[in-house]
Amino acid sequence: MLSNVAVELPEDRARVGWWLFVAALGVAAAYIAYSFVGMAVLGVFGYYATRPIYRRLGELTDSDRLAAGATIALVAVPIVVLALYAGVRVVDQAQQLLGGSAGLVGLFQSTFDLGSLPVDQRRQLLATLRDPGQLVSQPRRTARRLLQAGSRVLSALFGTLLLLALSVAFSYFLLERESALSDGLVRLFGGRDTTAYAYAAAVDEDLESVFFGNLLFVLVMTVLATVTYGATNLLAPEGVAVPMVFVLGFLTGVASLIPVVVGKVVYLPVVGYLALQAVRSGGGALAFVAA
């Protein structure tokens, strides 16, 4: 009897040890998933939004890698070009509207997101931009604070770029390995005739329909908004014009995914800007904006 107890105790300890090991792996996996949740969400969105294009290109070539690369290039390259173009236009517009030290401050704020900086560091950075002469009078103190603020800004910028790069790479991986992942899920769910597989397949198709539909909606709204802003400039009286028509059209298309946001972020600022131009130009321009 004692021998049986002696045998059972090591087995129980081994079983507890394995459960602790599995729990530790689960905690580690949850932490990794939490750390990269943004990358995973963007990557999955890119996968489902571009999968119909990938499958259409896959009919033209036997290489999954080539089809996935072409799909990512067709979607990612235009987005990068649009983002660069939008950035150049925003900077150019800020330089035209702002001047002197105030213009430098406004340009810096429009280019970099300073909201993540502590209040003291943000005030010191803006004060330095308004009065660059203090760089000479207090070089060490100013340089130290600028380095601290700059490191945070660069860290946020690098983190954003890294997030986008990893998301694009994850989307490419999902597209390129679609067949292997599909076969693995079939084996995991026990075949194509099981209820679990039927449910997963239905969810998969719904996600593709929603995300691909969102992509098409953004493209259509971008075109419509750009045409509308351009037509507004053609009909507007002298002195009243919508700035950065193509950039605003692109931003309107993206913001249109959330109707409440597009009204507050795009439409109201544009109408306010046109009203300000109308007040300055006088005449019947304000009536045109009100209409």
PDB file of C-alpha atoms in Angstrom:
ATOM      1  CA  MET A   1       0.000   0.000   0.000  1.00  0.00           C
ATOM      2  CA  LEU A   2       2.809   2.388   0.857  1.00  0.00           C
ATOM      3  CA  SER A   3       4.479   1.544  -2.425  1.00  0.00           C
ATOM      4  CA  ASN A   4       1.328   2.486  -4.333  1.00  0.00           C
ATOM      5  CA  VAL A   5       1.184   5.831  -2.532  1.00  0.00           C
ATOM      6  CA  ALA A   6       4.850   6.402  -3.285  1.00  0.00           C
ATOM      7  CA  VAL A   7       4.205   5.760  -6.988  1.00  0.00           C
ATOM      8  CA  GLU A   8       1.127   7.994  -7.135  1.00  0.00           C
ATOM      9  CA  LEU A   9       2.803  10.996  -5.485  1.00  0.00           C
ATOM     10  CA  PRO A  10       5.529  11.446  -8.155  1.00  0.00           C
ATOM     11  CA  GLU A  11       2.890  11.037 -10.885  1.00  0.00           C
ATOM     12  CA  ASP A  12       0.714  13.717  -9.273  1.00  0.00           C
ATOM     13  CA  ARG A  13       3.698  16.014  -8.935  1.00  0.00           C
ATOM     14  CA  ALA A  14       4.621  15.452 -12.582  1.00  0.00           C
ATOM     15  CA  ARG A  15       1.050  16.173 -13.654  1.00  0.00           C
ATOM     16  CA  VAL A  16       0.990  19.389 -11.592  1.00  0.00           C
ATOM     17  CA  GLY A  17       4.343  20.363 -13.046  1.00  0.00           C
ATOM     18  CA  TRP A  18       3.065  19.929 -16.596  1.00  0.00           C
ATOM     19  CA  TRP A  19      -0.038  21.992 -15.848  1.00  0.00           C
ATOM     20  CA  LEU A  20       2.137  24.759 -14.401  1.00  0.00           C
ATOM     21  CA  PHE A  21       4.312  24.640 -17.514  1.00  0.00           C
ATOM     22  CA  VAL A  22       1.249  24.853 -19.771  1.00  0.00           C
ATOM     23  CA  ALA A  23      -0.113  27.749 -17.691  1.00  0.00           C
ATOM     24  CA  ALA A  24       3.213  29.579 -18.004  1.00  0.00           C
ATOM     25  CA  LEU A  25       3.168  29.089 -21.775  1.00  0.00           C
ATOM     26  CA  GLY A  26      -0.401  30.403 -21.868  1.00  0.00           C
ATOM     27  CA  VAL A  27       0.559  33.515 -19.924  1.00  0.00           C
ATOM     28  CA  ALA A  28       3.537  34.110 -22.224  1.00  0.00           C
ATOM     29  CA  ALA A  29       1.367  33.649 -25.321  1.00  0.00           C
ATOM     30  CA  ALA A  30      -1.271  36.036 -23.935  1.00  0.00           C
ATOM     31  CA  TYR A  31       1.393  38.654 -23.201  1.00  0.00           C
ATOM     32  CA  ILE A  32       2.831  38.373 -26.714  1.00  0.00           C
ATOM     33  CA  ALA A  33      -0.641  38.615 -28.240  1.00  0.00           C
ATOM     34  CA  TYR A  34      -1.421  41.680 -26.107  1.00  0.00           C
ATOM     35  CA  SER A  35       1.861  43.345 -27.080  1.00  0.00           C
ATOM     36  CA  PHE A  36       1.239  42.845 -30.805  1.00  0.00           C
ATOM     37  CA  VAL A  37      -2.545  43.183 -30.867  1.00  0.00           C
ATOM     38  CA  GLY A  38      -2.336  46.302 -33.061  1.00  0.00           C
ATOM     39  CA  MET A  39      -0.119  44.555 -35.588  1.00  0.00           C
ATOM     40  CA  ALA A  40      -2.367  41.493 -35.595  1.00  0.00           C
ATOM     41  CA  VAL A  41      -5.552  43.522 -36.118  1.00  0.00           C
ATOM     42  CA  LEU A  42      -4.073  45.562 -38.984  1.00  0.00           C
ATOM     43  CA  GLY A  43      -2.536  42.457 -40.525  1.00  0.00           C
ATOM     44  CA  VAL A  44      -5.801  40.526 -40.421  1.00  0.00           C
ATOM     45  CA  PHE A  45      -7.649  43.528 -41.852  1.00  0.00           C
ATOM     46  CA  GLY A  46      -5.135  43.765 -44.697  1.00  0.00           C
ATOM     47  CA  TYR A  47      -5.444  40.030 -45.328  1.00  0.00           C
ATOM     48  CA  TYR A  48      -9.218  39.955 -45.600  1.00  0.00           C
ATOM     49  CA  ALA A  49      -9.406  43.278 -47.474  1.00  0.00           C
ATOM     50  CA  THR A  50      -6.986  42.090 -50.160  1.00  0.00           C
ATOM     51  CA  ARG A  51      -7.800  38.375 -50.315  1.00  0.00           C
ATOM     52  CA  PRO A  52     -10.274  38.679 -53.232  1.00  0.00           C
ATOM     53  CA  ILE A  53      -7.565  40.488 -55.214  1.00  0.00           C
ATOM     54  CA  TYR A  54      -5.047  37.809 -54.239  1.00  0.00           C
ATOM     55  CA  ARG A  55      -7.336  35.013 -55.418  1.00  0.00           C
ATOM     56  CA  ARG A  56      -7.983  36.777 -58.707  1.00  0.00           C
ATOM     57  CA  LEU A  57      -4.239  37.200 -59.270  1.00  0.00           C
ATOM     58  CA  GLY A  58      -3.712  33.588 -58.193  1.00  0.00           C
ATOM     59  CA  GLU A  59      -5.723  32.502 -61.219  1.00  0.00           C
ATOM     60  CA  LEU A  60      -3.094  34.152 -63.433  1.00  0.00           C
ATOM     61  CA  THR A  61      -0.025  32.576 -61.840  1.00  0.00           C
ATOM     62  CA  ASP A  62       0.910  29.304 -60.156  1.00  0.00           C
ATOM     63  CA  SER A  63       3.138  31.012 -57.569  1.00  0.00           C
ATOM     64  CA  ASP A  64       1.445  31.870 -54.284  1.00  0.00           C
ATOM     65  CA  ARG A  65       4.427  34.006 -53.345  1.00  0.00           C
ATOM     66  CA  LEU A  66       4.195  36.050 -56.543  1.00  0.00           C
ATOM     67  CA  ALA A  67       0.443  36.517 -56.195  1.00  0.00           C
ATOM     68  CA  ALA A  68       0.779  37.602 -52.553  1.00  0.00           C
ATOM     69  CA  GLY A  69       3.619  40.003 -53.357  1.00  0.00           C
ATOM     70  CA  ALA A  70       1.702  41.551 -56.241  1.00  0.00           C
ATOM     71  CA  THR A  71      -1.385  41.937 -54.060  1.00  0.00           C
ATOM     72  CA  ILE A  72       0.518  43.684 -51.276  1.00  0.00           C
ATOM     73  CA  ALA A  73       2.260  45.918 -53.819  1.00  0.00           C
ATOM     74  CA  LEU A  74      -1.015  46.920 -55.453  1.00  0.00           C
ATOM     75  CA  VAL A  75      -2.478  47.934 -52.092  1.00  0.00           C
ATOM     76  CA  ALA A  76       0.512  49.051 -50.006  1.00  0.00           C
ATOM     77  CA  VAL A  77       2.388  51.079 -52.624  1.00  0.00           C
ATOM     78  CA  PRO A  78      -0.553  53.379 -53.479  1.00  0.00           C
ATOM     79  CA  ILE A  79      -1.243  53.931 -49.774  1.00  0.00           C
ATOM     80  CA  VAL A  80       2.401  54.855 -49.124  1.00  0.00           C
ATOM     81  CA  VAL A  81       2.444  57.193 -52.122  1.00  0.00           C
ATOM     82  CA  LEU A  82      -0.782  58.845 -50.969  1.00  0.00           C
ATOM     83  CA  ALA A  83       0.565  59.234 -47.435  1.00  0.00           C
ATOM     84  CA  LEU A  84       3.801  60.821 -48.688  1.00  0.00           C
ATOM     85  CA  TYR A  85       1.887  63.122 -51.014  1.00  0.00           C
ATOM     86  CA  ALA A  86      -0.474  64.105 -48.202  1.00  0.00           C
ATOM     87  CA  GLY A  87       2.451  64.845 -45.894  1.00  0.00           C
ATOM     88  CA  VAL A  88       4.176  67.043 -48.481  1.00  0.00           C
ATOM     89  CA  ARG A  89       0.980  68.964 -49.184  1.00  0.00           C
ATOM     90  CA  VAL A  90       0.218  69.473 -45.490  1.00  0.00           C
ATOM     91  CA  VAL A  91       3.715  70.810 -44.837  1.00  0.00           C
ATOM     92  CA  ASP A  92       3.523  73.070 -47.889  1.00  0.00           C
ATOM     93  CA  GLN A  93       0.116  74.394 -46.833  1.00  0.00           C
ATOM     94  CA  ALA A  94       1.374  75.045 -43.304  1.00  0.00           C
ATOM     95  CA  GLN A  95       4.334  76.992 -44.651  1.00  0.00           C
ATOM     96  CA  GLN A  96       1.999  79.166 -46.705  1.00  0.00           C
ATOM     97  CA  LEU A  97      -0.479  79.846 -43.903  1.00  0.00           C
ATOM     98  CA  LEU A  98       2.021  80.323 -41.098  1.00  0.00           C
ATOM     99  CA  GLY A  99       5.015  82.572 -40.872  1.00  0.00           C
ATOM    100  CA  GLY A 100       7.864  83.454 -38.526  1.00  0.00           C
ATOM    101  CA  SER A 101       8.380  81.654 -35.248  1.00  0.00           C
ATOM    102  CA  ALA A 102       4.653  80.987 -34.914  1.00  0.00           C
ATOM    103  CA  GLY A 103       4.778  79.312 -38.300  1.00  0.00           C
ATOM    104  CA  LEU A 104       7.662  77.141 -37.168  1.00  0.00           C
ATOM    105  CA  VAL A 105       5.711  76.076 -34.105  1.00  0.00           C
ATOM    106  CA  GLY A 106       2.590  75.328 -36.130  1.00  0.00           C
ATOM    107  CA  LEU A 107       4.561  73.428 -38.745  1.00  0.00           C
ATOM    108  CA  PHE A 108       6.283  71.330 -36.087  1.00  0.00           C
ATOM    109  CA  GLN A 109       2.987  70.568 -34.374  1.00  0.00           C
ATOM    110  CA  SER A 110       1.345  69.616 -37.666  1.00  0.00           C
ATOM    111  CA  THR A 111       4.236  67.321 -38.588  1.00  0.00           C
ATOM    112  CA  PHE A 112       4.810  65.563 -35.240  1.00  0.00           C
ATOM    113  CA  ASP A 113       2.364  64.393 -32.621  1.00  0.00           C
ATOM    114  CA  LEU A 114       3.440  66.081 -29.388  1.00  0.00           C
ATOM    115  CA  GLY A 115       0.521  64.759 -27.361  1.00  0.00           C
ATOM    116  CA  SER A 116       2.613  61.890 -25.976  1.00  0.00           C
ATOM    117  CA  LEU A 117       5.157  64.297 -24.443  1.00  0.00           C
ATOM    118  CA  PRO A 118       4.925  65.414 -20.815  1.00  0.00           C
ATOM    119  CA  VAL A 119       3.559  68.926 -20.345  1.00  0.00           C
ATOM    120  CA  ASP A 120       6.897  70.393 -19.174  1.00  0.00           C
ATOM    121  CA  GLN A 121       8.854  68.945 -22.086  1.00  0.00           C
ATOM    122  CA  ARG A 122       6.214  70.053 -24.597  1.00  0.00           C
ATOM    123  CA  ARG A 123       6.261  73.612 -23.250  1.00  0.00           C
ATOM    124  CA  GLN A 124      10.059  73.726 -23.320  1.00  0.00           C
ATOM    125  CA  LEU A 125      10.166  72.443 -26.887  1.00  0.00           C
ATOM    126  CA  LEU A 126       7.604  74.984 -28.116  1.00  0.00           C
ATOM    127  CA  ALA A 127       9.358  77.780 -26.217  1.00  0.00           C
ATOM    128  CA  THR A 128      12.614  76.874 -27.933  1.00  0.00           C
ATOM    129  CA  LEU A 129      10.938  76.970 -31.331  1.00  0.00           C
ATOM    130  CA  ARG A 130       9.491  80.409 -30.565  1.00  0.00           C
ATOM    131  CA  ASP A 131      12.816  81.758 -29.268  1.00  0.00           C
ATOM    132  CA  PRO A 132      15.727  79.882 -30.860  1.00  0.00           C
ATOM    133  CA  GLY A 133      18.156  82.355 -29.264  1.00  0.00           C
ATOM    134  CA  GLN A 134      18.022  80.501 -25.971  1.00  0.00           C
ATOM    135  CA  LEU A 135      19.959  77.711 -27.647  1.00  0.00           C
ATOM    136  CA  VAL A 136      22.967  80.013 -27.414  1.00  0.00           C
ATOM    137  CA  SER A 137      22.299  81.405 -23.941  1.00  0.00           C
ATOM    138  CA  GLN A 138      21.542  78.009 -22.350  1.00  0.00           C
ATOM    139  CA  PRO A 139      23.042  75.416 -24.686  1.00  0.00           C
ATOM    140  CA  ARG A 140      23.443  72.485 -22.281  1.00  0.00           C
ATOM    141  CA  ARG A 141      20.049  72.723 -20.634  1.00  0.00           C
ATOM    142  CA  THR A 142      18.261  73.263 -23.918  1.00  0.00           C
ATOM    143  CA  ALA A 143      20.144  70.490 -25.682  1.00  0.00           C
ATOM    144  CA  ARG A 144      19.356  68.025 -22.905  1.00  0.00           C
ATOM    145  CA  ARG A 145      15.643  68.792 -22.948  1.00  0.00           C
ATOM    146  CA  LEU A 146      15.489  68.769 -26.722  1.00  0.00           C
ATOM    147  CA  LEU A 147      17.180  65.384 -26.795  1.00  0.00           C
ATOM    148  CA  GLN A 148      14.665  64.020 -24.292  1.00  0.00           C
ATOM    149  CA  ALA A 149      11.714  65.379 -26.243  1.00  0.00           C
ATOM    150  CA  GLY A 150      13.204  64.341 -29.578  1.00  0.00           C
ATOM    151  CA  SER A 151      13.829  60.809 -28.374  1.00  0.00           C
ATOM    152  CA  ARG A 152      10.158  60.427 -27.451  1.00  0.00           C
ATOM    153  CA  VAL A 153       8.977  61.813 -30.788  1.00  0.00           C
ATOM    154  CA  LEU A 154      11.378  59.602 -32.744  1.00  0.00           C
ATOM    155  CA  SER A 155      10.398  56.615 -30.626  1.00  0.00           C
ATOM    156  CA  ALA A 156       6.717  57.175 -31.426  1.00  0.00           C
ATOM    157  CA  LEU A 157       7.514  57.671 -35.124  1.00  0.00           C
ATOM    158  CA  PHE A 158       9.686  54.550 -35.257  1.00  0.00           C
ATOM    159  CA  GLY A 159       7.027  52.561 -33.412  1.00  0.00           C
ATOM    160  CA  THR A 160       4.385  53.606 -35.925  1.00  0.00           C
ATOM    161  CA  LEU A 161       6.577  52.704 -38.894  1.00  0.00           C
ATOM    162  CA  LEU A 162       7.486  49.372 -37.299  1.00  0.00           C
ATOM    163  CA  LEU A 163       3.811  48.629 -36.629  1.00  0.00           C
ATOM    164  CA  LEU A 164       2.906  49.302 -40.259  1.00  0.00           C
ATOM    165  CA  ALA A 165       5.831  47.238 -41.559  1.00  0.00           C
ATOM    166  CA  LEU A 166       4.977  44.265 -39.339  1.00  0.00           C
ATOM    167  CA  SER A 167       1.299  44.515 -40.280  1.00  0.00           C
ATOM    168  CA  VAL A 168       2.117  44.459 -43.997  1.00  0.00           C
ATOM    169  CA  ALA A 169       4.479  41.517 -43.463  1.00  0.00           C
ATOM    170  CA  PHE A 170       1.799  39.663 -41.481  1.00  0.00           C
ATOM    171  CA  SER A 171      -0.769  40.264 -44.234  1.00  0.00           C
ATOM    172  CA  TYR A 172       1.713  38.940 -46.795  1.00  0.00           C
ATOM    173  CA  PHE A 173       2.347  35.855 -44.659  1.00  0.00           C
ATOM    174  CA  LEU A 174      -1.376  35.107 -44.342  1.00  0.00           C
ATOM    175  CA  LEU A 175      -1.900  35.505 -48.081  1.00  0.00           C
ATOM    176  CA  GLU A 176       1.141  33.490 -49.104  1.00  0.00           C
ATOM    177  CA  ARG A 177       0.353  30.671 -46.643  1.00  0.00           C
ATOM    178  CA  GLU A 178      -3.411  30.660 -47.173  1.00  0.00           C
ATOM    179  CA  SER A 179      -3.548  27.107 -48.564  1.00  0.00           C
ATOM    180  CA  ALA A 180      -1.402  25.653 -45.790  1.00  0.00           C
ATOM    181  CA  LEU A 181      -3.358  27.493 -43.092  1.00  0.00           C
ATOM    182  CA  SER A 182      -6.646  26.321 -44.601  1.00  0.00           C
ATOM    183  CA  ASP A 183      -5.504  22.689 -44.628  1.00  0.00           C
ATOM    184  CA  GLY A 184      -4.320  22.996 -41.039  1.00  0.00           C
ATOM    185  CA  LEU A 185      -7.688  24.347 -39.915  1.00  0.00           C
ATOM    186  CA  VAL A 186      -9.486  21.506 -41.708  1.00  0.00           C
ATOM    187  CA  ARG A 187      -7.433  18.956 -39.764  1.00  0.00           C
ATOM    188  CA  LEU A 188      -7.897  20.914 -36.536  1.00  0.00           C
ATOM    189  CA  PHE A 189     -11.700  20.946 -36.853  1.00  0.00           C
ATOM    190  CA  GLY A 190     -11.815  17.282 -37.854  1.00  0.00           C
ATOM    191  CA  GLY A 191     -12.819  17.651 -41.501  1.00  0.00           C
ATOM    192  CA  ARG A 192     -14.969  19.840 -43.713  1.00  0.00           C
ATOM    193  CA  ASP A 193     -18.207  18.137 -42.655  1.00  0.00           C
ATOM    194  CA  THR A 194     -18.016  19.143 -38.992  1.00  0.00           C
ATOM    195  CA  THR A 195     -20.120  21.871 -37.412  1.00  0.00           C
ATOM    196  CA  ALA A 196     -17.042  23.679 -36.111  1.00  0.00           C
ATOM    197  CA  TYR A 197     -15.545  23.931 -39.599  1.00  0.00           C
ATOM    198  CA  ALA A 198     -18.847  25.129 -41.094  1.00  0.00           C
ATOM    199  CA  TYR A 199     -19.073  27.864 -38.458  1.00  0.00           C
ATOM    200  CA  ALA A 200     -15.438  28.919 -38.972  1.00  0.00           C
ATOM    201  CA  ALA A 201     -15.912  29.003 -42.756  1.00  0.00           C
ATOM    202  CA  ALA A 202     -19.011  31.199 -42.387  1.00  0.00           C
ATOM    203  CA  VAL A 203     -17.144  33.626 -40.124  1.00  0.00           C
ATOM    204  CA  ASP A 204     -14.230  33.667 -42.565  1.00  0.00           C
ATOM    205  CA  GLU A 205     -16.472  34.576 -45.492  1.00  0.00           C
ATOM    206  CA  ASP A 206     -18.251  37.261 -43.471  1.00  0.00           C
ATOM    207  CA  LEU A 207     -14.959  38.880 -42.469  1.00  0.00           C
ATOM    208  CA  GLU A 208     -13.820  38.942 -46.087  1.00  0.00           C
ATOM    209  CA  SER A 209     -17.100  40.497 -47.182  1.00  0.00           C
ATOM    210  CA  VAL A 210     -16.967  43.189 -44.484  1.00  0.00           C
ATOM    211  CA  PHE A 211     -13.300  44.175 -44.832  1.00  0.00           C
ATOM    212  CA  PHE A 212     -13.190  44.058 -48.617  1.00  0.00           C
ATOM    213  CA  GLY A 213     -16.405  46.063 -48.665  1.00  0.00           C
ATOM    214  CA  ASN A 214     -14.799  48.641 -46.374  1.00  0.00           C
ATOM    215  CA  LEU A 215     -11.833  48.931 -48.731  1.00  0.00           C
ATOM    216  CA  LEU A 216     -14.093  49.476 -51.734  1.00  0.00           C
ATOM    217  CA  PHE A 217     -16.180  51.967 -49.745  1.00  0.00           C
ATOM    218  CA  VAL A 218     -13.090  54.013 -48.872  1.00  0.00           C
ATOM    219  CA  LEU A 219     -11.987  54.064 -52.519  1.00  0.00           C
ATOM    220  CA  VAL A 220     -15.427  55.130 -53.760  1.00  0.00           C
ATOM    221  CA  MET A 221     -15.803  57.819 -51.093  1.00  0.00           C
ATOM    222  CA  THR A 222     -12.304  59.119 -51.859  1.00  0.00           C
ATOM    223  CA  VAL A 223     -13.188  59.535 -55.532  1.00  0.00           C
ATOM    224  CA  LEU A 224     -16.571  61.130 -54.774  1.00  0.00           C
ATOM    225  CA  ALA A 225     -15.125  63.503 -52.180  1.00  0.00           C
ATOM    226  CA  THR A 226     -12.282  64.547 -54.495  1.00  0.00           C
ATOM    227  CA  VAL A 227     -14.713  65.236 -57.341  1.00  0.00           C
ATOM    228  CA  THR A 228     -17.030  67.158 -54.991  1.00  0.00           C
ATOM    229  CA  TYR A 229     -14.235  69.334 -53.622  1.00  0.00           C
ATOM    230  CA  GLY A 230     -12.969  69.989 -57.137  1.00  0.00           C
ATOM    231  CA  ALA A 231     -16.451  70.966 -58.339  1.00  0.00           C
ATOM    232  CA  THR A 232     -16.801  73.258 -55.319  1.00  0.00           C
ATOM    233  CA  ASN A 233     -13.640  75.098 -56.331  1.00  0.00           C
ATOM    234  CA  LEU A 234     -14.943  75.492 -59.884  1.00  0.00           C
ATOM    235  CA  LEU A 235     -18.235  76.999 -58.698  1.00  0.00           C
ATOM    236  CA  ALA A 236     -16.906  78.996 -55.743  1.00  0.00           C
ATOM    237  CA  PRO A 237     -16.505  82.780 -56.034  1.00  0.00           C
ATOM    238  CA  GLU A 238     -13.075  84.351 -56.133  1.00  0.00           C
ATOM    239  CA  GLY A 239     -11.163  84.094 -52.884  1.00  0.00           C
ATOM    240  CA  VAL A 240     -12.949  80.947 -51.703  1.00  0.00           C
ATOM    241  CA  ALA A 241     -11.443  77.529 -52.413  1.00  0.00           C
ATOM    242  CA  VAL A 242     -11.088  74.141 -50.761  1.00  0.00           C
ATOM    243  CA  PRO A 243      -7.380  73.549 -50.068  1.00  0.00           C
ATOM    244  CA  MET A 244      -5.568  70.301 -50.816  1.00  0.00           C
ATOM    245  CA  VAL A 245      -8.462  68.773 -52.750  1.00  0.00           C
ATOM    246  CA  PHE A 246      -6.894  65.346 -53.278  1.00  0.00           C
ATOM    247  CA  VAL A 247      -5.565  65.100 -49.720  1.00  0.00           C
ATOM    248  CA  LEU A 248      -8.923  66.072 -48.223  1.00  0.00           C
ATOM    249  CA  GLY A 249     -10.641  63.611 -50.540  1.00  0.00           C
ATOM    250  CA  PHE A 250      -8.412  60.809 -49.290  1.00  0.00           C
ATOM    251  CA  LEU A 251      -8.945  61.784 -45.639  1.00  0.00           C
ATOM    252  CA  THR A 252     -12.694  61.986 -46.227  1.00  0.00           C
ATOM    253  CA  GLY A 253     -12.702  58.484 -47.700  1.00  0.00           C
ATOM    254  CA  VAL A 254     -10.837  57.028 -44.721  1.00  0.00           C
ATOM    255  CA  ALA A 255     -12.902  58.923 -42.145  1.00  0.00           C
ATOM    256  CA  SER A 256     -16.149  57.887 -43.858  1.00  0.00           C
ATOM    257  CA  LEU A 257     -15.827  54.459 -42.238  1.00  0.00           C
ATOM    258  CA  ILE A 258     -17.170  56.214 -39.119  1.00  0.00           C
ATOM    259  CA  PRO A 259     -19.836  58.746 -40.194  1.00  0.00           C
ATOM    260  CA  VAL A 260     -19.704  60.673 -36.910  1.00  0.00           C
ATOM    261  CA  VAL A 261     -15.951  61.157 -37.268  1.00  0.00           C
ATOM    262  CA  VAL A 262     -15.990  62.386 -40.858  1.00  0.00           C
ATOM    263  CA  GLY A 263     -18.429  65.161 -39.950  1.00  0.00           C
ATOM    264  CA  LYS A 264     -16.349  66.493 -37.070  1.00  0.00           C
ATOM    265  CA  VAL A 265     -12.870  65.854 -38.433  1.00  0.00           C
ATOM    266  CA  VAL A 266     -13.310  66.801 -42.105  1.00  0.00           C
ATOM    267  CA  TYR A 267     -16.571  68.544 -42.964  1.00  0.00           C
ATOM    268  CA  LEU A 268     -16.726  71.065 -40.114  1.00  0.00           C
ATOM    269  CA  PRO A 269     -13.098  72.240 -40.514  1.00  0.00           C
ATOM    270  CA  VAL A 270     -13.550  72.574 -44.291  1.00  0.00           C
ATOM    271  CA  VAL A 271     -16.761  74.585 -43.912  1.00  0.00           C
ATOM    272  CA  GLY A 272     -15.145  76.746 -41.236  1.00  0.00           C
ATOM    273  CA  TYR A 273     -12.140  77.393 -43.461  1.00  0.00           C
ATOM    274  CA  LEU A 274     -14.390  78.341 -46.389  1.00  0.00           C
ATOM    275  CA  ALA A 275     -16.432  80.638 -44.130  1.00  0.00           C
ATOM    276  CA  LEU A 276     -13.255  82.387 -42.975  1.00  0.00           C
ATOM    277  CA  GLN A 277     -12.191  82.888 -46.573  1.00  0.00           C
ATOM    278  CA  ALA A 278     -15.660  84.219 -47.438  1.00  0.00           C
ATOM    279  CA  VAL A 279     -15.593  86.747 -44.588  1.00  0.00           C
ATOM    280  CA  ARG A 280     -12.197  88.009 -45.698  1.00  0.00           C
ATOM    281  CA  SER A 281     -13.162  88.272 -49.364  1.00  0.00           C
ATOM    282  CA  GLY A 282     -16.577  89.887 -48.687  1.00  0.00           C
ATOM    283  CA  GLY A 283     -19.331  90.181 -51.256  1.00  0.00           C
ATOM    284  CA  GLY A 284     -21.662  87.237 -51.698  1.00  0.00           C
ATOM    285  CA  ALA A 285     -19.049  84.609 -50.867  1.00  0.00           C
ATOM    286  CA  LEU A 286     -20.545  83.914 -47.442  1.00  0.00           C
ATOM    287  CA  ALA A 287     -23.915  83.145 -49.029  1.00  0.00           C
ATOM    288  CA  PHE A 288     -22.209  80.562 -51.247  1.00  0.00           C
ATOM    289  CA  VAL A 289     -20.693  78.839 -48.211  1.00  0.00           C
ATOM    290  CA  ALA A 290     -24.012  78.883 -46.350  1.00  0.00           C
ATOM    291  CA  ALA A 291     -25.739  77.312 -49.323  1.00  0.00           C
TER     292      ALA A 291
END
